Coordinates of C-alpha atoms and ligand atoms in Angstrom, one line a residue:
X781 CA -15.1 -21.6 14.0
X782 CA -17.3 -22.9 11.5
X783 CA -18.9 -21.0 7.9
X784 CA -21.9 -23.2 7.5
X785 CA -22.7 -23.3 3.4
X786 CA -23.1 -25.8 1.0
X787 CA -19.1 -26.5 0.8
X788 CA -18.3 -25.8 5.0
X789 CA -15.5 -24.1 6.1
X790 CA -12.7 -27.4 5.3
X791 CA -14.0 -27.2 1.5
X792 CA -13.6 -23.5 1.1
X793 CA -10.2 -23.3 2.0
X794 CA -9.2 -26.3 -0.1
X795 CA -11.0 -25.5 -2.9
X796 CA -10.0 -21.3 -2.5
X797 CA -7.4 -21.0 -0.6
X798 CA -5.0 -24.2 -0.6
X799 CA -2.5 -24.5 -4.0
X800 CA -0.9 -27.6 -5.1
X801 CA 1.4 -28.4 -8.0
X802 CA 3.4 -24.5 -8.2
X803 CA 6.9 -25.5 -8.4
X804 CA 9.4 -25.5 -5.2
X805 CA 9.6 -21.9 -4.2
X806 CA 13.5 -23.1 -4.6
X807 CA 13.5 -23.2 -8.3
X808 CA 12.1 -19.7 -8.4
X809 CA 15.0 -17.0 -9.8
X810 CA 14.0 -15.0 -6.3
X811 CA 15.0 -16.9 -4.0
X812 CA 14.7 -19.8 -1.9
X813 CA 12.1 -20.1 -0.2
X814 CA 11.3 -19.7 3.8
X815 CA 8.2 -21.4 3.4
X816 CA 8.8 -24.9 5.4
X817 CA 5.3 -26.5 6.1
X818 CA 1.6 -24.2 4.3
X819 CA -1.3 -24.1 4.9
X820 CA -3.2 -27.3 6.8
X821 CA -1.7 -28.2 9.9
X822 CA -1.8 -26.3 13.4
X823 CA 0.4 -23.6 12.4
X824 CA 3.0 -22.9 9.4
X825 CA 6.3 -22.8 9.5
X826 CA 8.9 -20.5 8.2
X827 CA 12.7 -21.0 8.6
X828 CA 14.7 -17.2 8.1
X829 CA 17.6 -17.4 6.5
X830 CA 21.2 -16.9 8.8
X831 CA 21.2 -13.1 9.8
X832 CA 17.9 -11.6 8.0
X833 CA 15.3 -10.2 10.4
X834 CA 11.7 -11.5 9.7
X835 CA 9.6 -8.5 8.9
X836 CA 5.8 -8.5 10.1
X837 CA 3.0 -6.5 9.3
X838 CA -1.3 -7.1 9.5
X839 CA -3.5 -4.9 8.2
X840 CA -7.2 -5.3 8.3
X841 CA -10.0 -4.3 5.6
X842 CA -13.4 -4.1 6.9
X843 CA -16.5 -3.4 4.2
X844 CA -17.9 0.4 3.9
X845 CA -14.9 1.3 6.1
X846 CA -12.0 0.7 3.7
X847 CA -14.0 -0.6 0.7
X848 CA -17.5 -0.4 -1.0
X849 CA -19.8 -3.6 -1.6
X850 CA -19.6 -3.2 -4.7
X851 CA -15.7 -3.3 -5.8
X852 CA -15.4 -6.3 -8.1
X853 CA -13.8 -9.6 -6.1
X854 CA -10.6 -10.1 -8.1
X855 CA -9.5 -6.2 -7.2
X856 CA -10.5 -6.3 -3.9
X857 CA -8.2 -9.9 -3.5
X858 CA -5.8 -7.8 -4.9
X859 CA -6.0 -5.0 -2.6
X860 CA -6.3 -6.6 0.2
X861 CA -2.1 -8.0 -0.2
X862 CA -1.5 -5.0 -2.1
X863 CA -1.9 -2.9 1.3
X864 CA 0.1 -5.1 3.4
X865 CA 2.8 -5.4 1.0
X866 CA 3.4 -1.8 0.6
X867 CA 4.0 -2.0 4.4
X868 CA 6.6 -4.4 4.1
X869 CA 7.8 -2.5 0.8
X870 CA 8.5 0.7 4.1
X871 CA 10.7 -1.0 5.8
X872 CA 12.7 -2.7 2.7
X873 CA 11.7 -5.7 3.3
X874 CA 11.5 -9.5 0.4
X875 CA 8.0 -10.8 1.1
X876 CA 8.3 -14.1 1.9
X877 CA 4.8 -15.3 3.1
X878 CA 1.5 -14.4 4.4
X879 CA -2.1 -15.9 6.5
X880 CA -5.4 -14.7 5.7
X881 CA -7.9 -14.4 8.1
X882 CA -11.6 -13.9 6.5
X883 CA -14.9 -13.4 8.1
X884 CA -17.8 -14.0 5.5
X885 CA -21.9 -12.9 6.0
X886 CA -22.0 -16.3 3.3
X887 CA -20.7 -18.4 0.8
X888 CA -20.8 -17.5 -2.4
X889 CA -19.0 -19.2 -5.0
X890 CA -18.8 -16.9 -7.6
X891 CA -17.2 -13.7 -5.1
X892 CA -15.0 -16.5 -3.9
X893 CA -13.5 -17.5 -6.7
X894 CA -12.9 -13.9 -8.0
X895 CA -11.5 -13.3 -4.8
X896 CA -8.6 -15.8 -4.5
X897 CA -7.9 -14.8 -8.3
X898 CA -6.7 -11.2 -7.6
X899 CA -5.0 -12.2 -4.3
X900 CA -2.7 -15.1 -5.6
X901 CA -2.0 -13.0 -8.7
X902 CA -0.3 -10.7 -6.7
X903 CA 1.0 -12.8 -4.2
X904 CA 2.6 -14.6 -7.2
X905 CA 3.8 -11.7 -8.8
X906 CA 5.9 -11.7 -5.7
X907 CA 6.6 -14.7 -4.8
X908 CA 4.6 -13.8 -1.3
X909 CA 2.7 -17.8 -0.2
X910 CA -0.4 -18.0 1.7
X911 CA 0.6 -20.3 4.4
X912 CA -2.2 -20.5 6.3
X913 CA -5.6 -18.3 8.3
X914 CA -8.6 -18.3 9.6
X915 CA -11.8 -18.7 7.7
X916 CA -15.4 -17.9 10.0
X917 CA -18.6 -16.4 9.2
X918 CA -19.6 -12.6 9.8
X919 CA -19.4 -9.6 8.7
X920 CA -17.2 -9.6 5.6
X921 CA -13.6 -8.6 6.9
X922 CA -10.6 -9.5 5.3
X923 CA -7.1 -9.9 7.6
X924 CA -4.1 -10.1 6.2
X925 CA -0.5 -11.0 8.2
X926 CA 2.4 -10.4 5.9
X927 CA 5.9 -11.6 6.5
X928 CA 8.7 -10.7 5.2
X929 CA 12.8 -10.6 5.2
X930 CA 15.8 -8.1 5.4
X931 CA 18.9 -8.4 6.3
X932 CA 19.4 -8.0 10.0
X933 CA 19.7 -3.7 10.6
X934 CA 18.9 -3.3 7.4
X935 CA 14.6 -2.6 7.6
X936 CA 14.2 1.4 6.5
X937 CA 12.7 3.3 9.7
X938 CA 10.6 6.2 10.2
X939 CA 13.1 7.6 12.5
X940 CA 16.1 8.2 10.6
X941 CA 15.1 11.4 9.0
X942 CA 17.5 14.2 9.5
X943 CA 17.6 18.2 8.8
X944 CA 19.1 18.5 5.4
X945 CA 17.7 15.3 3.7
X946 CA 15.4 15.4 0.4
X947 CA 12.0 14.4 0.9
X948 CA 11.0 11.7 -1.8
X949 CA 7.5 9.9 -3.2
X950 CA 7.0 7.2 -5.7
X951 CA 4.7 7.1 -8.0
X952 CA 1.6 9.1 -8.6
X953 CA -0.3 10.4 -5.6
X954 CA -4.2 11.5 -5.1
X955 CA -5.5 9.8 -7.4
X956 CA -7.1 6.9 -5.1
X957 CA -8.7 10.3 -3.6
X958 CA -10.3 11.7 -7.0
X959 CA -11.7 8.0 -7.8
X960 CA -13.4 8.8 -3.9
X961 CA -14.4 12.0 -4.3
X962 CA -16.5 10.9 -7.7
X963 CA -18.1 7.7 -6.0
X964 CA -19.2 10.0 -3.3
X965 CA -20.4 12.5 -5.8
X966 CA -17.9 15.5 -4.9
X967 CA -16.8 16.0 -8.2
X968 CA -17.2 14.9 -11.5
X969 CA -15.0 12.9 -14.0
X970 CA -14.9 12.6 -17.3
X971 CA -15.1 8.8 -17.4
X972 CA -11.4 7.8 -18.8
X973 CA -10.1 9.5 -15.6
X974 CA -12.4 8.3 -13.5
X975 CA -12.0 5.0 -14.3
X976 CA -7.9 5.3 -14.6
X977 CA -7.9 7.0 -10.6
X978 CA -10.6 4.2 -10.2
X979 CA -7.8 1.3 -10.0
X980 CA -5.3 3.3 -8.7
X981 CA -7.5 3.0 -5.7
X982 CA -9.0 -0.3 -5.7
X983 CA -5.5 -1.7 -7.5
X984 CA -2.7 0.0 -5.4
X985 CA 0.6 -0.7 -6.6
X986 CA 2.7 -1.7 -3.7
X987 CA 6.9 -0.3 -4.3
X988 CA 8.4 -4.1 -3.3
X989 CA 10.6 -3.3 -5.8
X990 CA 12.0 -0.1 -4.4
X991 CA 11.3 -0.4 -0.4
X992 CA 14.2 -3.3 -1.4
X993 CA 16.4 -0.6 -4.0
X994 CA 16.6 2.3 -1.0
X995 CA 18.0 -0.2 1.7
X996 CA 21.3 1.6 2.1
X997 CA 20.2 4.7 1.0
X998 CA 16.5 6.1 2.4
X999 CA 17.6 7.4 6.1
X1000 CA 13.3 7.1 7.0
X1001 CA 10.8 5.5 5.2
X1002 CA 6.5 5.5 5.2
X1003 CA 3.9 4.1 2.9
X1004 CA 1.0 6.8 2.4
X1005 CA -1.6 5.2 3.4
X1006 CA -3.1 7.9 4.9
X1007 CA -2.3 10.6 3.1
X1008 CA 1.0 12.8 2.3
X1009 CA 0.8 15.3 5.3
X1010 CA -0.4 12.8 7.7
X1011 CA 2.2 9.6 7.3
X1012 CA 5.2 12.3 6.9
X1013 CA 4.1 13.4 10.6
X1014 CA 4.9 9.7 11.2
X1015 CA 8.1 10.1 9.7
X1016 CA 9.0 13.8 11.6
X1017 CA 7.9 13.2 15.2
X1018 CA 9.6 9.3 15.3
X1019 CA 13.3 11.7 13.5
X1020 CA 12.2 14.9 15.8
X1021 CA 12.7 16.8 13.1
X1022 CA 10.3 19.3 10.3
X1023 CA 9.9 19.7 6.6
X1024 CA 9.3 21.9 3.9
X1025 CA 6.7 20.5 1.3
X1026 CA 6.5 21.7 -2.1
X1027 CA 2.9 21.6 -2.6
X1028 CA 3.0 22.4 -6.6
X1029 CA 5.5 19.3 -6.9
X1030 CA 3.0 16.7 -5.0
X1031 CA 0.1 17.9 -7.5
X1032 CA 2.4 17.2 -10.4
X1033 CA 2.3 13.8 -9.6
X1034 CA -1.4 13.6 -9.8
X1035 CA -1.8 10.7 -12.4
X1036 CA -5.1 12.7 -13.7
X1037 CA -3.5 15.4 -14.5
X1038 CA -1.1 14.0 -16.8
X1039 CA -4.3 12.1 -18.0
X1040 CA -5.9 13.7 -22.0
X1041 CA -8.3 14.0 -19.8
X1042 CA -7.4 15.9 -17.2
X1043 CA -8.1 18.9 -18.7
X1044 CA -11.6 18.5 -19.7
X1045 CA -12.2 17.7 -15.9
X1046 CA -10.5 21.4 -14.8
X1047 CA -9.8 20.7 -11.8
X1048 CA -9.1 23.1 -9.2
X1049 CA -6.1 24.5 -7.5
X1050 CA -7.9 23.4 -3.8
X1051 CA -8.9 20.1 -4.9
X1052 CA -5.6 18.8 -6.1
X1053 CA -4.1 19.8 -3.3
X1054 CA -5.9 18.2 -1.3
X1055 CA -6.1 14.8 -3.2
X1056 CA -2.2 15.2 -3.2
X1057 CA -1.6 15.7 -0.1
X1058 CA -4.2 14.7 1.7
X1059 CA -5.4 11.8 -0.1
X1060 CA -5.1 8.9 1.2
X1061 CA -5.3 4.8 -0.1
X1062 CA -2.0 5.6 -2.2
X1063 CA 0.0 3.2 -1.7
X1064 CA 3.3 4.9 -2.4
X1065 CA 6.9 5.4 -0.4
X1066 CA 7.7 8.7 0.9
X1067 CA 10.9 8.7 2.3
X1068 CA 14.1 10.5 2.9
X1069 CA 17.6 10.9 2.1
X1070 CA 20.7 13.0 2.7
X1071 CA 20.8 15.2 -0.8
X1072 CA 24.6 13.4 -1.6
X1073 CA 22.6 10.4 -2.6
X1074 CA 20.2 11.6 -5.2
X1075 CA 21.7 9.7 -7.8
X1076 CA 21.6 6.7 -6.0
X1077 CA 17.7 7.0 -5.1
X1078 CA 17.4 7.8 -8.5
X1079 CA 19.6 5.0 -9.8
X1080 CA 17.1 2.8 -7.4
X1081 CA 13.9 4.0 -9.2
X1082 CA 14.6 2.7 -12.2
X1083 CA 16.4 0.0 -10.9
X1084 CA 13.2 -0.8 -9.9
X1085 CA 11.0 0.9 -12.9
X1086 CA 9.4 2.8 -9.8
X1087 CA 8.9 6.9 -10.4
X1088 CA 11.2 9.0 -7.9
X1089 CA 10.2 12.5 -7.0
X1090 CA 11.9 15.0 -4.9
X1091 CA 8.8 16.7 -3.1
X1092 CA 10.5 18.6 -0.4
X1093 CA 13.4 18.3 2.5
X1094 CA 13.5 17.7 6.4
X1095 CA 14.9 20.9 8.6
X1096 CA 15.7 21.0 12.1
X1097 CA 12.6 23.1 13.0
X1098 CA 9.6 20.7 13.8
X1099 CA 6.2 21.1 11.9
X1100 CA 5.7 20.8 8.4
X1101 CA 5.4 24.1 6.1
X1102 CA 3.6 23.6 2.6
X1103 CA 5.0 25.6 0.3
X1104 CA 3.9 26.6 -3.6
X1105 CA 7.0 26.6 -5.8
X1106 CA 8.2 29.9 -5.5
X1107 CA 8.8 28.8 -1.8
X1108 CA 5.3 31.1 -0.9
X1109 CA 3.9 29.5 2.1
X1110 CA -0.1 27.3 1.2
X1111 CA -2.7 28.0 3.3
X1112 CA -3.4 24.6 4.5
X1113 CA -6.1 22.7 5.8
X1114 CA -5.9 19.0 5.8
X1115 CA -5.7 16.3 7.8
X1116 CA -4.9 12.8 7.2
X1117 CA -7.6 10.5 7.3
X1118 CA -7.9 9.3 10.5
X1119 CA -10.5 6.5 11.4
X1120 CA -11.4 8.1 15.0
X1121 CA -11.1 11.4 14.0
Ligands
ADP1431 P1 -7.1 -24.6 13.8 O1 -9.0 -25.2 14.4 O2 -6.8 -24.9 14.3 O3 -7.5 -22.6 13.9 P2 -8.7 -24.5 11.2 O4 -9.2 -25.2 11.1 O5 -9.0 -23.2 11.4 O6 -7.5 -24.4 12.5 O7 -7.8 -24.1 9.6 C1 -7.0 -25.9 9.5 C2 -5.7 -25.3 8.2 O8 -6.7 -24.6 7.1 C3 -5.0 -24.4 9.0 O9 -3.5 -24.9 8.9 C4 -5.6 -22.6 8.8 O10 -4.1 -22.2 9.3 C5 -5.6 -23.6 7.8 N1 -6.4 -22.0 6.7 C6 -7.8 -21.5 7.4 N2 -8.5 -20.5 6.9 C7 -7.4 -19.9 5.5 C8 -7.7 -19.3 4.8 N3 -8.4 -17.9 4.5 N4 -6.1 -19.1 4.4 C9 -5.7 -19.9 3.6 N5 -5.6 -21.0 5.0 C10 -6.2 -20.8 6.0
MG1432 MG1 -9.0 -21.2 12.6

């Protein structure tokens, strides 16, 4: 299809989404490129190495639903790829390549320049090559498919959690939700705190190195896109187990809490719990591992420069029990974000 405009569909692809003169991927320290053919033909060609599996995931971002129309295009380019890389991370895969399907209401070169800059900055940081896509006119919609690789049989799945395993989370939780509530006007944040939370919402960090470091250590993993409790449920259902979650430990992972302006904001316990437990848009890893592998998990965190924290444990009894530090039940009526709920 044609996205008309002064530039035209192919001019647009050529200018913003085709790159030449980049160093050969095989010269990069991360390992040889698996991309045999990139943008420009009817298909891209990937050449998986012997003994490796391809990990594939797609995520779509729709204006008004997943991002605000006012968002900085460079941040949007980053986020569109970041949410996809986060899925690779949750499987423990190394990013290889991605495709980009883009619907644009019109050709705005300033927007395209910013979007592609943010997109490629993150792609380059992970040696993940744009190998194809589709471009058409329509309501703003960004759909990316990522391809990663990992040794056959080593993918982290949702189904491997066992009663007695520890429950771990990476990085920070709840800050994106704080920013969303501030945008909606249901919460007032001091400006320094708001900017920090907003950056977490608009430029999430996919935990790609941690995911790979957890291969052979984590028994199950998922990335947190719809909120901790909601995504935890995916592990519990796939693994046929239950869990106990320490709400106080989860709240400690809200970066805004540790921020100098955090005290000034005086966030109440209800808000903190809602953000940490069912915030959404965190793109952290939630994973399980046997207690005798605690040191190995901590070592994986150090090796990938990613904080990891224990926030609960897996139990045989189905369902989720949210407790405070002393083990007392916490009244909990939060659910995960559901686009059709
Ligand atoms: P086809 O008609 O075969 O679907 P297109 O004319 O849509 O091919 O695209 C031409 C080439 O440009 C293809 O290699 C396609 O993968 C690539 N391409 C199209 N849109 C994008 C995009 N947004 N980003 C990267 N590559 C793109
Ligand atoms: Mg096409």
